[in-house]
PDB file of C-alpha atoms in Angstrom:
ATOM      1  CA  MET A  30     115.512 100.127  75.966  1.00  0.00           C
ATOM      2  CA  ASP A  31     118.263 101.389  73.675  1.00  0.00           C
ATOM      3  CA  LYS A  32     119.376  99.424  70.638  1.00  0.00           C
ATOM      4  CA  ASN A  33     122.540  98.137  72.300  1.00  0.00           C
ATOM      5  CA  LYS A  34     120.656  96.653  75.233  1.00  0.00           C
ATOM      6  CA  LEU A  35     117.941  95.310  72.966  1.00  0.00           C
ATOM      7  CA  ALA A  36     120.566  93.707  70.721  1.00  0.00           C
ATOM      8  CA  VAL A  37     122.156  91.974  73.716  1.00  0.00           C
ATOM      9  CA  GLU A  38     118.745  90.603  74.677  1.00  0.00           C
ATOM     10  CA  LYS A  39     118.233  89.344  71.121  1.00  0.00           C
ATOM     11  CA  MET A  40     121.645  87.635  71.216  1.00  0.00           C
ATOM     12  CA  LYS A  41     120.752  85.923  74.501  1.00  0.00           C
ATOM     13  CA  ASP A  42     117.576  84.672  72.841  1.00  0.00           C
ATOM     14  CA  GLY A  43     119.589  83.351  69.878  1.00  0.00           C
ATOM     15  CA  ASN A  44     118.108  85.871  67.445  1.00  0.00           C
ATOM     16  CA  ILE A  45     121.421  86.750  65.797  1.00  0.00           C
ATOM     17  CA  GLU A  46     119.998  88.377  62.671  1.00  0.00           C
ATOM     18  CA  GLU A  47     117.795  90.759  64.622  1.00  0.00           C
ATOM     19  CA  ALA A  48     120.697  91.593  66.968  1.00  0.00           C
ATOM     20  CA  ALA A  49     122.960  92.350  63.998  1.00  0.00           C
ATOM     21  CA  LYS A  50     120.291  94.596  62.488  1.00  0.00           C
ATOM     22  CA  LEU A  51     119.942  96.571  65.719  1.00  0.00           C
ATOM     23  CA  LEU A  52     123.703  96.962  66.125  1.00  0.00           C
ATOM     24  CA  ASN A  53     124.082  98.084  62.528  1.00  0.00           C
ATOM     25  CA  GLU A  54     121.459 100.740  63.182  1.00  0.00           C
ATOM     26  CA  ALA A  55     123.170 101.788  66.429  1.00  0.00           C
ATOM     27  CA  ILE A  56     126.500 102.248  64.622  1.00  0.00           C
ATOM     28  CA  GLU A  57     124.876 104.123  61.721  1.00  0.00           C
ATOM     29  CA  GLU A  58     123.161 106.473  64.165  1.00  0.00           C
ATOM     30  CA  ASN A  59     126.340 106.957  66.224  1.00  0.00           C
ATOM     31  CA  PRO A  60     129.551 105.907  64.410  1.00  0.00           C
ATOM     32  CA  LYS A  61     131.520 106.588  67.601  1.00  0.00           C
ATOM     33  CA  ASP A  62     129.490 104.183  69.757  1.00  0.00           C
ATOM     34  CA  ALA A  63     132.253 101.970  71.150  1.00  0.00           C
ATOM     35  CA  VAL A  64     129.747  99.797  73.030  1.00  0.00           C
ATOM     36  CA  ALA A  65     127.940  98.954  69.788  1.00  0.00           C
ATOM     37  CA  TYR A  66     131.223  97.891  68.180  1.00  0.00           C
ATOM     38  CA  THR A  67     131.992  95.746  71.227  1.00  0.00           C
ATOM     39  CA  ASN A  68     128.582  94.093  71.107  1.00  0.00           C
ATOM     40  CA  PHE A  69     128.969  93.487  67.383  1.00  0.00           C
ATOM     41  CA  GLY A  70     132.372  91.944  68.094  1.00  0.00           C
ATOM     42  CA  ASN A  71     130.759  89.602  70.615  1.00  0.00           C
ATOM     43  CA  LEU A  72     128.110  88.672  68.077  1.00  0.00           C
ATOM     44  CA  LEU A  73     130.683  87.934  65.377  1.00  0.00           C
ATOM     45  CA  SER A  74     132.753  85.928  67.829  1.00  0.00           C
ATOM     46  CA  ALA A  75     129.682  83.861  68.733  1.00  0.00           C
ATOM     47  CA  VAL A  76     129.167  82.905  65.074  1.00  0.00           C
ATOM     48  CA  GLN A  77     132.885  82.091  64.628  1.00  0.00           C
ATOM     49  CA  GLU A  78     133.668  85.160  62.499  1.00  0.00           C
ATOM     50  CA  LYS A  79     136.856  85.638  64.489  1.00  0.00           C
ATOM     51  CA  GLU A  80     138.815  87.929  62.162  1.00  0.00           C
ATOM     52  CA  LYS A  81     135.843  90.237  61.712  1.00  0.00           C
ATOM     53  CA  ALA A  82     135.257  90.193  65.470  1.00  0.00           C
ATOM     54  CA  LEU A  83     138.804  91.399  66.085  1.00  0.00           C
ATOM     55  CA  ILE A  84     138.245  94.303  63.699  1.00  0.00           C
ATOM     56  CA  PHE A  85     135.211  95.399  65.700  1.00  0.00           C
ATOM     57  CA  PHE A  86     136.927  95.003  69.084  1.00  0.00           C
ATOM     58  CA  ASN A  87     139.923  96.988  67.839  1.00  0.00           C
ATOM     59  CA  LYS A  88     137.590  99.695  66.540  1.00  0.00           C
ATOM     60  CA  ALA A  89     135.862  99.845  69.924  1.00  0.00           C
ATOM     61  CA  ILE A  90     139.222 100.229  71.678  1.00  0.00           C
ATOM     62  CA  GLU A  91     140.238 102.926  69.189  1.00  0.00           C
ATOM     63  CA  LEU A  92     137.053 104.823  70.040  1.00  0.00           C
ATOM     64  CA  ASP A  93     137.272 104.243  73.797  1.00  0.00           C
ATOM     65  CA  ALA A  94     140.618 103.062  75.135  1.00  0.00           C
ATOM     66  CA  ASP A  95     139.077 102.518  78.582  1.00  0.00           C
ATOM     67  CA  LEU A  96     136.259 100.172  77.497  1.00  0.00           C
ATOM     68  CA  ALA A  97     137.231  97.064  79.454  1.00  0.00           C
ATOM     69  CA  ALA A  98     134.593  94.840  77.834  1.00  0.00           C
ATOM     70  CA  ALA A  99     136.213  95.350  74.419  1.00  0.00           C
ATOM     71  CA  TYR A 100     139.542  94.069  75.738  1.00  0.00           C
ATOM     72  CA  TYR A 101     137.828  91.051  77.290  1.00  0.00           C
ATOM     73  CA  GLY A 102     136.029  90.219  74.043  1.00  0.00           C
ATOM     74  CA  LYS A 103     139.256  90.586  72.096  1.00  0.00           C
ATOM     75  CA  GLY A 104     141.026  88.371  74.597  1.00  0.00           C
ATOM     76  CA  ASN A 105     138.451  85.623  74.113  1.00  0.00           C
ATOM     77  CA  VAL A 106     138.986  85.657  70.346  1.00  0.00           C
ATOM     78  CA  LEU A 107     142.749  85.455  70.778  1.00  0.00           C
ATOM     79  CA  TYR A 108     142.392  82.629  73.319  1.00  0.00           C
ATOM     80  CA  ASN A 109     140.210  80.634  70.943  1.00  0.00           C
ATOM     81  CA  GLU A 110     142.841  81.169  68.248  1.00  0.00           C
ATOM     82  CA  ASP A 111     145.457  79.652  70.624  1.00  0.00           C
ATOM     83  CA  LYS A 112     147.236  83.029  70.826  1.00  0.00           C
ATOM     84  CA  PHE A 113     147.642  82.721  74.575  1.00  0.00           C
ATOM     85  CA  LEU A 114     150.430  85.249  75.125  1.00  0.00           C
ATOM     86  CA  GLU A 115     148.479  87.912  73.255  1.00  0.00           C
ATOM     87  CA  ALA A 116     145.348  86.956  75.169  1.00  0.00           C
ATOM     88  CA  ILE A 117     147.197  87.370  78.484  1.00  0.00           C
ATOM     89  CA  ASP A 118     148.135  90.940  77.585  1.00  0.00           C
ATOM     90  CA  VAL A 119     144.582  91.825  76.617  1.00  0.00           C
ATOM     91  CA  TYR A 120     142.953  90.200  79.670  1.00  0.00           C
ATOM     92  CA  GLN A 121     145.386  92.080  81.894  1.00  0.00           C
ATOM     93  CA  GLU A 122     144.360  95.263  80.094  1.00  0.00           C
ATOM     94  CA  ALA A 123     140.692  94.453  80.806  1.00  0.00           C
ATOM     95  CA  LEU A 124     141.541  94.098  84.504  1.00  0.00           C
ATOM     96  CA  ALA A 125     143.526  97.334  84.439  1.00  0.00           C
ATOM     97  CA  LYS A 126     140.489  99.083  82.956  1.00  0.00           C
ATOM     98  CA  GLY A 127     138.344  97.875  85.862  1.00  0.00           C
ATOM     99  CA  LEU A 128     136.647  94.678  84.685  1.00  0.00           C
ATOM    100  CA  HIS A 129     137.234  92.696  87.890  1.00  0.00           C
ATOM    101  CA  GLU A 130     134.884  89.806  87.145  1.00  0.00           C
ATOM    102  CA  GLY A 131     135.397  86.114  87.749  1.00  0.00           C
ATOM    103  CA  ASP A 132     135.268  85.295  84.047  1.00  0.00           C
ATOM    104  CA  VAL A 133     138.199  87.595  83.287  1.00  0.00           C
ATOM    105  CA  TYR A 134     140.361  86.037  86.003  1.00  0.00           C
ATOM    106  CA  TYR A 135     139.329  82.562  84.831  1.00  0.00           C
ATOM    107  CA  MET A 136     140.321  83.236  81.226  1.00  0.00           C
ATOM    108  CA  LEU A 137     143.573  84.874  82.315  1.00  0.00           C
ATOM    109  CA  GLY A 138     144.347  81.868  84.491  1.00  0.00           C
ATOM    110  CA  MET A 139     143.537  79.485  81.642  1.00  0.00           C
ATOM    111  CA  SER A 140     145.797  81.462  79.299  1.00  0.00           C
ATOM    112  CA  PHE A 141     148.714  81.048  81.704  1.00  0.00           C
ATOM    113  CA  TYR A 142     147.756  77.383  82.096  1.00  0.00           C
ATOM    114  CA  GLN A 143     147.828  76.827  78.333  1.00  0.00           C
ATOM    115  CA  GLN A 144     151.298  78.353  78.320  1.00  0.00           C
ATOM    116  CA  GLY A 145     152.397  75.895  81.000  1.00  0.00           C
ATOM    117  CA  ASP A 146     152.929  78.734  83.487  1.00  0.00           C
ATOM    118  CA  LEU A 147     151.228  77.103  86.470  1.00  0.00           C
ATOM    119  CA  PRO A 148     152.540  79.450  89.193  1.00  0.00           C
ATOM    120  CA  ARG A 149     151.012  82.458  87.407  1.00  0.00           C
ATOM    121  CA  SER A 150     147.854  80.544  86.524  1.00  0.00           C
ATOM    122  CA  LEU A 151     147.137  79.695  90.145  1.00  0.00           C
ATOM    123  CA  PRO A 152     146.331  83.137  91.648  1.00  0.00           C
ATOM    124  CA  SER A 153     144.071  84.085  88.735  1.00  0.00           C
ATOM    125  CA  LEU A 154     142.081  80.849  89.006  1.00  0.00           C
ATOM    126  CA  GLN A 155     141.901  81.246  92.771  1.00  0.00           C
ATOM    127  CA  ARG A 156     140.498  84.759  92.341  1.00  0.00           C
ATOM    128  CA  ALA A 157     137.981  83.469  89.806  1.00  0.00           C
ATOM    129  CA  THR A 158     136.675  80.958  92.363  1.00  0.00           C
ATOM    130  CA  GLU A 159     136.484  83.665  95.037  1.00  0.00           C
ATOM    131  CA  LEU A 160     134.432  85.957  92.803  1.00  0.00           C
ATOM    132  CA  ASN A 161     132.120  83.192  91.606  1.00  0.00           C
ATOM    133  CA  VAL A 162     131.912  80.464  94.221  1.00  0.00           C
ATOM    134  CA  THR A 163     129.548  78.335  92.111  1.00  0.00           C
ATOM    135  CA  ASP A 164     131.709  78.328  88.955  1.00  0.00           C
ATOM    136  CA  ILE A 165     132.430  74.609  88.633  1.00  0.00           C
ATOM    137  CA  ASP A 166     134.825  74.975  85.687  1.00  0.00           C
ATOM    138  CA  ALA A 167     136.956  77.565  87.474  1.00  0.00           C
ATOM    139  CA  LYS A 168     137.004  75.568  90.691  1.00  0.00           C
ATOM    140  CA  PHE A 169     137.946  72.343  88.895  1.00  0.00           C
ATOM    141  CA  GLN A 170     140.760  73.998  86.945  1.00  0.00           C
ATOM    142  CA  TYR A 171     142.001  75.594  90.168  1.00  0.00           C
ATOM    143  CA  GLY A 172     142.091  72.148  91.739  1.00  0.00           C
ATOM    144  CA  LEU A 173     144.023  70.748  88.782  1.00  0.00           C
ATOM    145  CA  VAL A 174     146.683  73.438  89.038  1.00  0.00           C
ATOM    146  CA  LEU A 175     147.017  72.901  92.789  1.00  0.00           C
ATOM    147  CA  ALA A 176     147.476  69.180  92.176  1.00  0.00           C
ATOM    148  CA  GLN A 177     150.035  69.742  89.420  1.00  0.00           C
ATOM    149  CA  LEU A 178     151.955  72.043  91.763  1.00  0.00           C
ATOM    150  CA  GLU A 179     151.850  69.194  94.315  1.00  0.00           C
ATOM    151  CA  GLN A 180     149.700  71.148  96.756  1.00  0.00           C
ATOM    152  CA  ILE A 181     147.780  67.937  97.289  1.00  0.00           C
ATOM    153  CA  ASP A 182     145.772  68.661 100.444  1.00  0.00           C
ATOM    154  CA  GLU A 183     144.592  71.976  99.016  1.00  0.00           C
ATOM    155  CA  ALA A 184     143.671  70.263  95.739  1.00  0.00           C
ATOM    156  CA  ILE A 185     141.651  67.614  97.591  1.00  0.00           C
ATOM    157  CA  ASN A 186     139.657  70.333  99.346  1.00  0.00           C
ATOM    158  CA  VAL A 187     138.880  72.020  96.035  1.00  0.00           C
ATOM    159  CA  PHE A 188     137.843  68.813  94.236  1.00  0.00           C
ATOM    160  CA  GLU A 189     135.562  68.021  97.180  1.00  0.00           C
ATOM    161  CA  GLU A 190     134.018  71.481  96.798  1.00  0.00           C
ATOM    162  CA  VAL A 191     133.374  70.720  93.114  1.00  0.00           C
ATOM    163  CA  ILE A 192     131.569  67.522  94.082  1.00  0.00           C
ATOM    164  CA  GLN A 193     129.441  69.453  96.559  1.00  0.00           C
ATOM    165  CA  LEU A 194     128.325  71.598  93.622  1.00  0.00           C
ATOM    166  CA  ASP A 195     128.005  68.667  91.196  1.00  0.00           C
ATOM    167  CA  GLU A 196     127.958  65.183  92.709  1.00  0.00           C
ATOM    168  CA  THR A 197     128.178  63.646  89.213  1.00  0.00           C
ATOM    169  CA  HIS A 198     131.536  65.297  88.376  1.00  0.00           C
ATOM    170  CA  ALA A 199     133.457  62.151  87.423  1.00  0.00           C
ATOM    171  CA  ASP A 200     136.707  63.979  86.666  1.00  0.00           C
ATOM    172  CA  SER A 201     136.836  65.342  90.205  1.00  0.00           C
ATOM    173  CA  TYR A 202     136.412  61.856  91.653  1.00  0.00           C
ATOM    174  CA  PHE A 203     139.211  60.660  89.357  1.00  0.00           C
ATOM    175  CA  ASN A 204     141.521  63.427  90.494  1.00  0.00           C
ATOM    176  CA  LEU A 205     140.654  62.696  94.110  1.00  0.00           C
ATOM    177  CA  GLY A 206     141.636  59.099  93.392  1.00  0.00           C
ATOM    178  CA  VAL A 207     144.987  60.261  92.048  1.00  0.00           C
ATOM    179  CA  ALA A 208     145.508  62.585  95.025  1.00  0.00           C
ATOM    180  CA  PHE A 209     144.750  59.905  97.614  1.00  0.00           C
ATOM    181  CA  THR A 210     147.020  57.479  95.749  1.00  0.00           C
ATOM    182  CA  TYR A 211     149.771  60.107  95.974  1.00  0.00           C
ATOM    183  CA  LYS A 212     149.121  60.306  99.732  1.00  0.00           C
ATOM    184  CA  ASN A 213     149.206  56.484  99.904  1.00  0.00           C
ATOM    185  CA  GLU A 214     145.609  56.384 101.147  1.00  0.00           C
ATOM    186  CA  LEU A 215     144.821  53.533  98.811  1.00  0.00           C
ATOM    187  CA  GLU A 216     141.422  52.415 100.113  1.00  0.00           C
ATOM    188  CA  THR A 217     140.101  55.965  99.806  1.00  0.00           C
ATOM    189  CA  ALA A 218     141.669  56.256  96.344  1.00  0.00           C
ATOM    190  CA  LEU A 219     139.934  53.055  95.237  1.00  0.00           C
ATOM    191  CA  THR A 220     136.612  54.403  96.478  1.00  0.00           C
ATOM    192  CA  MET A 221     137.094  57.557  94.421  1.00  0.00           C
ATOM    193  CA  PHE A 222     137.988  55.674  91.225  1.00  0.00           C
ATOM    194  CA  ASN A 223     134.956  53.413  91.714  1.00  0.00           C
ATOM    195  CA  LYS A 224     132.725  56.441  92.190  1.00  0.00           C
ATOM    196  CA  ALA A 225     134.030  57.994  88.957  1.00  0.00           C
ATOM    197  CA  LEU A 226     133.323  54.729  87.094  1.00  0.00           C
ATOM    198  CA  GLU A 227     129.863  54.474  88.637  1.00  0.00           C
ATOM    199  CA  ILE A 228     129.080  57.916  87.192  1.00  0.00           C
ATOM    200  CA  GLN A 229     130.916  57.377  83.902  1.00  0.00           C
ATOM    201  CA  PRO A 230     131.580  53.689  83.133  1.00  0.00           C
ATOM    202  CA  ASP A 231     133.831  54.534  80.165  1.00  0.00           C
ATOM    203  CA  HIS A 232     136.135  56.772  82.235  1.00  0.00           C
ATOM    204  CA  THR A 233     139.326  55.121  81.022  1.00  0.00           C
ATOM    205  CA  LEU A 234     141.690  57.013  83.327  1.00  0.00           C
ATOM    206  CA  SER A 235     139.693  55.938  86.361  1.00  0.00           C
ATOM    207  CA  ALA A 236     139.651  52.343  85.168  1.00  0.00           C
ATOM    208  CA  ASN A 237     143.443  52.433  84.844  1.00  0.00           C
ATOM    209  CA  GLY A 238     143.805  54.107  88.227  1.00  0.00           C
ATOM    210  CA  LYS A 239     141.606  51.465  89.814  1.00  0.00           C
ATOM    211  CA  LYS A 240     143.740  48.664  88.348  1.00  0.00           C
ATOM    212  CA  GLN A 241     146.948  50.251  89.627  1.00  0.00           C
ATOM    213  CA  VAL A 242     145.561  50.759  93.127  1.00  0.00           C
ATOM    214  CA  GLU A 243     144.186  47.205  93.256  1.00  0.00           C
ATOM    215  CA  LYS A 244     147.661  45.906  92.353  1.00  0.00           C
ATOM    216  CA  LEU A 245     149.200  48.006  95.111  1.00  0.00           C
ATOM    217  CA  LEU A 246     146.634  46.775  97.640  1.00  0.00           C
ATOM    218  CA  GLN A 247     147.222  43.148  96.670  1.00  0.00           C
ATOM    219  CA  GLY A 248     150.948  43.654  97.132  1.00  0.00           C
ATOM    220  CA  GLU A 249     150.570  44.804 100.699  1.00  0.00           C
TER     221      GLU A 249
END
């Protein structure tokens, strides 16, 4: 196993110091090893050395302008720095360079979401769920965007899919409660709020939703 691959294994095991040592050696042995710079960028990002991580990602891109993983790593640093517009550009570059993975589409969708650009967030999140059908975070965020765009029936289907993957997902039950309230299916909405509170008794939004629906039911 070469030092890059071994370093990645060490990072997965949480052995950051040993990974850094291996990557240092890889760069010393081959100063034009763009993959080693990318891996070092990922390592630095993981330990919150964001500015240093950017230096390594930029160096990797300088050495190999087609290394999609370097753009993705750089995008993650920018996203975590709340530089969403810059992150969008870099994630799109990663896609253009061939990194068509669910995580890239998810982060691109979340970048648009953070910018309040829901129509452009939606297709990226949808693609993320298609590429990784068990990604609960991507599916839930996709459901949220559908709901916020008032595509209620589609959102309900997605939140129900989340619950199939994780039956203790209180936030999905809450959002189902909101969706069924919107559709004026109040008994079903109440059931969903109660389910969220059963899972998470301190779910304040569900408690408020339950109170509002109970008032509406009493008024009928």
